[in-house]
mmCIF file of N, CA and C in Angstrom:
data_model
loop_
_atom_site.group_PDB
_atom_site.id
_atom_site.type_symbol
_atom_site.label_atom_id
_atom_site.label_comp_id
_atom_site.label_asym_id
_atom_site.label_seq_id
_atom_site.Cartn_x
_atom_site.Cartn_y
_atom_site.Cartn_z
ATOM 1 N N MET A 8 14.009 -5.064 1.593
ATOM 2 C CA MET A 8 13.158 -4.253 2.601
ATOM 3 C C MET A 8 13.975 -3.226 3.383
ATOM 4 N N ARG A 9 13.527 -2.120 3.302
ATOM 5 C CA ARG A 9 14.247 -0.900 4.164
ATOM 6 C C ARG A 9 13.207 -0.134 4.864
ATOM 7 N N LEU A 10 13.779 0.525 5.921
ATOM 8 C CA LEU A 10 12.960 1.324 6.695
ATOM 9 C C LEU A 10 12.663 2.635 6.094
ATOM 10 N N SER A 11 11.493 3.139 6.224
ATOM 11 C CA SER A 11 11.092 4.502 5.498
ATOM 12 C C SER A 11 11.842 5.520 6.089
ATOM 13 N N ARG A 12 12.092 6.597 5.180
ATOM 14 C CA ARG A 12 12.874 7.727 5.811
ATOM 15 C C ARG A 12 12.165 8.504 6.868
ATOM 16 N N ASP A 13 10.791 8.617 6.762
ATOM 17 C CA ASP A 13 10.094 9.271 7.937
ATOM 18 C C ASP A 13 9.313 8.328 8.728
ATOM 19 N N TRP A 14 9.850 7.305 9.098
ATOM 20 C CA TRP A 14 9.217 6.339 10.018
ATOM 21 C C TRP A 14 8.614 6.895 11.229
ATOM 22 N N PRO A 15 9.322 7.933 11.874
ATOM 23 C CA PRO A 15 8.684 8.323 13.062
ATOM 24 C C PRO A 15 7.332 9.027 12.853
ATOM 25 N N ARG A 16 7.241 9.802 11.673
ATOM 26 C CA ARG A 16 6.084 10.342 11.276
ATOM 27 C C ARG A 16 4.919 9.293 10.828
ATOM 28 N N VAL A 17 5.310 8.314 10.268
ATOM 29 C CA VAL A 17 4.360 7.146 9.942
ATOM 30 C C VAL A 17 3.867 6.563 11.153
ATOM 31 N N LEU A 18 4.685 6.383 12.071
ATOM 32 C CA LEU A 18 4.340 5.734 13.297
ATOM 33 C C LEU A 18 3.358 6.540 14.156
ATOM 34 N N ARG A 19 3.499 7.737 14.036
ATOM 35 C CA ARG A 19 2.463 8.769 14.781
ATOM 36 C C ARG A 19 1.243 8.978 13.996
ATOM 37 N N ARG A 20 1.256 9.071 12.698
ATOM 38 C CA ARG A 20 0.015 9.430 12.036
ATOM 39 C C ARG A 20 -0.730 8.481 11.138
ATOM 40 N N ALA A 21 -0.097 7.362 10.630
ATOM 41 C CA ALA A 21 -0.563 6.350 9.635
ATOM 42 C C ALA A 21 -1.839 5.660 10.393
ATOM 43 N N TRP A 22 -2.965 5.497 9.707
ATOM 44 C CA TRP A 22 -4.071 4.746 10.052
ATOM 45 C C TRP A 22 -3.831 3.186 10.320
ATOM 46 N N SER A 23 -2.889 2.892 9.270
ATOM 47 C CA SER A 23 -2.624 1.402 9.304
ATOM 48 C C SER A 23 -1.947 1.154 10.667
ATOM 49 N N VAL A 24 -1.077 2.014 11.132
ATOM 50 C CA VAL A 24 -0.350 1.620 12.468
ATOM 51 C C VAL A 24 -1.366 1.828 13.620
ATOM 52 N N ARG A 25 -2.173 2.718 13.573
ATOM 53 C CA ARG A 25 -3.263 2.839 14.611
ATOM 54 C C ARG A 25 -4.093 1.621 14.690
ATOM 55 N N LEU A 26 -4.527 1.248 13.624
ATOM 56 C CA LEU A 26 -5.506 -0.019 13.584
ATOM 57 C C LEU A 26 -4.740 -1.183 14.050
ATOM 58 N N MET A 27 -3.523 -1.272 13.630
ATOM 59 C CA MET A 27 -2.759 -2.463 13.980
ATOM 60 C C MET A 27 -2.546 -2.491 15.522
ATOM 61 N N ALA A 28 -2.263 -1.252 15.999
ATOM 62 C CA ALA A 28 -2.178 -1.248 17.568
ATOM 63 C C ALA A 28 -3.479 -1.695 18.262
ATOM 64 N N LEU A 29 -4.562 -1.197 17.638
ATOM 65 C CA LEU A 29 -5.826 -1.666 18.171
ATOM 66 C C LEU A 29 -6.130 -3.094 18.127
ATOM 67 N N ALA A 30 -5.723 -3.709 17.085
ATOM 68 C CA ALA A 30 -5.790 -5.204 16.843
ATOM 69 C C ALA A 30 -4.947 -5.910 17.886
ATOM 70 N N ILE A 31 -3.844 -5.387 18.203
ATOM 71 C CA ILE A 31 -2.886 -5.992 19.212
ATOM 72 C C ILE A 31 -3.575 -5.894 20.697
ATOM 73 N N LEU A 32 -3.974 -4.496 20.883
ATOM 74 C CA LEU A 32 -4.811 -4.344 22.199
ATOM 75 C C LEU A 32 -5.925 -5.374 22.391
ATOM 76 N N LEU A 33 -6.679 -5.500 21.279
ATOM 77 C CA LEU A 33 -7.985 -6.364 21.379
ATOM 78 C C LEU A 33 -7.474 -7.871 21.544
ATOM 79 N N THR A 34 -6.477 -8.241 20.838
ATOM 80 C CA THR A 34 -5.916 -9.660 20.933
ATOM 81 C C THR A 34 -5.437 -9.885 22.278
ATOM 82 N N ALA A 35 -4.765 -8.905 22.981
ATOM 83 C CA ALA A 35 -4.213 -8.967 24.295
ATOM 84 C C ALA A 35 -5.502 -9.069 25.265
ATOM 85 N N ALA A 36 -6.599 -8.316 25.033
ATOM 86 C CA ALA A 36 -7.683 -8.326 25.866
ATOM 87 C C ALA A 36 -8.390 -9.653 25.866
ATOM 88 N N GLU A 37 -8.289 -10.443 24.846
ATOM 89 C CA GLU A 37 -8.825 -11.886 24.891
ATOM 90 C C GLU A 37 -8.285 -12.772 25.908
ATOM 91 N N VAL A 38 -7.152 -12.386 26.492
ATOM 92 C CA VAL A 38 -6.727 -13.102 27.651
ATOM 93 C C VAL A 38 -7.535 -12.991 28.880
ATOM 94 N N GLY A 39 -8.155 -11.857 29.111
ATOM 95 C CA GLY A 39 -9.009 -11.426 30.163
ATOM 96 C C GLY A 39 -10.465 -11.757 29.946
ATOM 97 N N LEU A 40 -10.623 -12.186 28.856
ATOM 98 C CA LEU A 40 -12.158 -12.425 28.377
ATOM 99 C C LEU A 40 -12.815 -13.447 29.277
ATOM 100 N N PRO A 41 -12.142 -14.594 29.588
ATOM 101 C CA PRO A 41 -12.860 -15.517 30.515
ATOM 102 C C PRO A 41 -13.389 -14.958 31.729
ATOM 103 N N TYR A 42 -12.618 -13.890 32.276
ATOM 104 C CA TYR A 42 -13.101 -13.220 33.443
ATOM 105 C C TYR A 42 -14.398 -12.287 33.304
ATOM 106 N N LEU A 43 -14.512 -11.995 31.998
ATOM 107 C CA LEU A 43 -15.688 -11.034 31.708
ATOM 108 C C LEU A 43 -16.744 -11.691 30.839
ATOM 109 N N SER A 44 -16.763 -13.023 31.035
ATOM 110 C CA SER A 44 -17.651 -13.862 30.026
ATOM 111 C C SER A 44 -19.244 -13.511 30.149
ATOM 112 N N ASP A 45 -19.600 -12.953 31.398
ATOM 113 C CA ASP A 45 -21.002 -12.557 31.611
ATOM 114 C C ASP A 45 -21.327 -11.244 30.959
ATOM 115 N N LEU A 46 -20.209 -10.358 30.591
ATOM 116 C CA LEU A 46 -20.490 -9.055 30.198
ATOM 117 C C LEU A 46 -20.314 -9.059 28.567
ATOM 118 N N LEU A 47 -19.509 -9.905 28.060
ATOM 119 C CA LEU A 47 -19.211 -9.851 26.585
ATOM 120 C C LEU A 47 -19.606 -11.064 25.855
ATOM 121 N N PRO A 48 -20.146 -10.977 24.632
ATOM 122 C CA PRO A 48 -20.325 -12.219 23.805
ATOM 123 C C PRO A 48 -19.025 -12.920 23.636
ATOM 124 N N ALA A 49 -19.151 -14.266 23.351
ATOM 125 C CA ALA A 49 -17.923 -15.088 23.435
ATOM 126 C C ALA A 49 -16.858 -14.681 22.345
ATOM 127 N N ARG A 50 -17.206 -14.393 21.236
ATOM 128 C CA ARG A 50 -16.353 -14.134 20.024
ATOM 129 C C ARG A 50 -16.089 -12.770 19.666
ATOM 130 N N LEU A 51 -16.639 -11.788 20.476
ATOM 131 C CA LEU A 51 -16.445 -10.392 20.207
ATOM 132 C C LEU A 51 -15.155 -9.901 19.994
ATOM 133 N N MET A 52 -14.355 -10.177 21.087
ATOM 134 C CA MET A 52 -12.929 -9.690 20.975
ATOM 135 C C MET A 52 -12.053 -10.156 19.737
ATOM 136 N N SER A 53 -12.433 -11.393 19.309
ATOM 137 C CA SER A 53 -11.672 -12.054 18.052
ATOM 138 C C SER A 53 -12.193 -11.276 16.969
ATOM 139 N N ALA A 54 -13.527 -11.013 16.800
ATOM 140 C CA ALA A 54 -14.147 -10.411 15.721
ATOM 141 C C ALA A 54 -13.576 -8.968 15.529
ATOM 142 N N LEU A 55 -13.557 -8.327 16.596
ATOM 143 C CA LEU A 55 -12.978 -6.897 16.660
ATOM 144 C C LEU A 55 -11.530 -6.828 16.284
ATOM 145 N N ALA A 56 -10.784 -7.626 16.773
ATOM 146 C CA ALA A 56 -9.386 -7.798 16.361
ATOM 147 C C ALA A 56 -9.111 -8.074 15.004
ATOM 148 N N GLY A 57 -9.909 -9.040 14.356
ATOM 149 C CA GLY A 57 -9.851 -9.321 13.022
ATOM 150 C C GLY A 57 -10.341 -8.231 12.162
ATOM 151 N N LEU A 58 -11.431 -7.472 12.522
ATOM 152 C CA LEU A 58 -11.821 -6.344 11.778
ATOM 153 C C LEU A 58 -10.754 -5.181 11.643
ATOM 154 N N SER A 59 -10.135 -4.973 12.983
ATOM 155 C CA SER A 59 -9.186 -3.729 12.976
ATOM 156 C C SER A 59 -7.827 -4.286 12.160
ATOM 157 N N ALA A 60 -7.528 -5.618 12.232
ATOM 158 C CA ALA A 60 -6.356 -5.983 11.438
ATOM 159 C C ALA A 60 -6.664 -5.808 9.880
ATOM 160 N N GLY A 61 -7.961 -6.224 9.481
ATOM 161 C CA GLY A 61 -8.242 -6.064 8.013
ATOM 162 C C GLY A 61 -8.316 -4.665 7.712
ATOM 163 N N GLY A 62 -8.863 -3.726 8.728
ATOM 164 C CA GLY A 62 -8.859 -2.301 8.378
ATOM 165 C C GLY A 62 -7.412 -1.750 8.158
ATOM 166 N N ALA A 63 -6.417 -2.251 9.015
ATOM 167 C CA ALA A 63 -5.126 -1.850 8.926
ATOM 168 C C ALA A 63 -4.540 -2.166 7.402
ATOM 169 N N PHE A 64 -4.896 -3.388 6.962
ATOM 170 C CA PHE A 64 -4.511 -3.918 5.698
ATOM 171 C C PHE A 64 -5.011 -2.900 4.547
ATOM 172 N N VAL A 65 -6.313 -2.596 4.675
ATOM 173 C CA VAL A 65 -6.871 -1.728 3.730
ATOM 174 C C VAL A 65 -6.306 -0.318 3.806
ATOM 175 N N ALA A 66 -6.135 0.239 5.135
ATOM 176 C CA ALA A 66 -5.496 1.552 5.221
ATOM 177 C C ALA A 66 -4.001 1.740 4.890
ATOM 178 N N ARG A 67 -3.458 0.698 4.747
ATOM 179 C CA ARG A 67 -1.999 0.665 4.253
ATOM 180 C C ARG A 67 -1.974 0.847 2.735
ATOM 181 N N LEU A 68 -2.951 0.367 2.124
ATOM 182 C CA LEU A 68 -3.146 0.404 0.707
ATOM 183 C C LEU A 68 -3.645 1.795 0.173
ATOM 184 N N ILE A 69 -4.405 2.489 0.960
ATOM 185 C CA ILE A 69 -5.106 3.724 0.600
ATOM 186 C C ILE A 69 -4.001 4.836 0.746
ATOM 187 N N ALA A 70 -4.008 5.836 -0.089
ATOM 188 C CA ALA A 70 -3.184 7.040 0.072
ATOM 189 C C ALA A 70 -3.818 7.823 1.152
ATOM 190 N N GLN A 71 -2.949 8.341 2.092
ATOM 191 C CA GLN A 71 -3.462 8.969 3.124
ATOM 192 C C GLN A 71 -2.974 10.454 3.066
ATOM 193 N N LYS A 72 -3.664 11.459 3.476
ATOM 194 C CA LYS A 72 -3.345 12.763 3.384
ATOM 195 C C LYS A 72 -2.104 12.978 4.115
ATOM 196 N N GLY A 73 -1.063 13.856 3.557
ATOM 197 C CA GLY A 73 0.012 14.090 4.286
ATOM 198 C C GLY A 73 1.205 13.274 4.116
ATOM 199 N N PHE A 74 0.906 12.118 3.383
ATOM 200 C CA PHE A 74 2.068 11.229 3.044
ATOM 201 C C PHE A 74 2.153 11.036 1.476
ATOM 202 N N GLU A 75 3.472 11.073 1.080
ATOM 203 C CA GLU A 75 3.755 10.966 -0.260
ATOM 204 C C GLU A 75 4.543 9.761 -0.477
ATOM 205 N N ASP A 76 4.399 9.091 -1.679
ATOM 206 C CA ASP A 76 5.205 7.977 -2.105
ATOM 207 C C ASP A 76 6.666 8.297 -2.232
ATOM 208 N N GLU A 77 7.705 7.357 -1.913
ATOM 209 C CA GLU A 77 9.012 7.636 -1.956
ATOM 210 C C GLU A 77 9.461 7.324 -3.447
#
């Protein structure tokens, strides 16, 4: 395994990275969920985190505009 040559560009522009960051934020938000239990359904954050992680997996496999295979 090796680091991509344009990893800074990938970090800024790749949808897989954006969706994984969203999954991380949603997972972290689950910590505060007990305090918001009256406002949000019980498993909403878990479902959203799972969906965004799954989206990141799919986005990693799809060719994105502006990126070329090495």
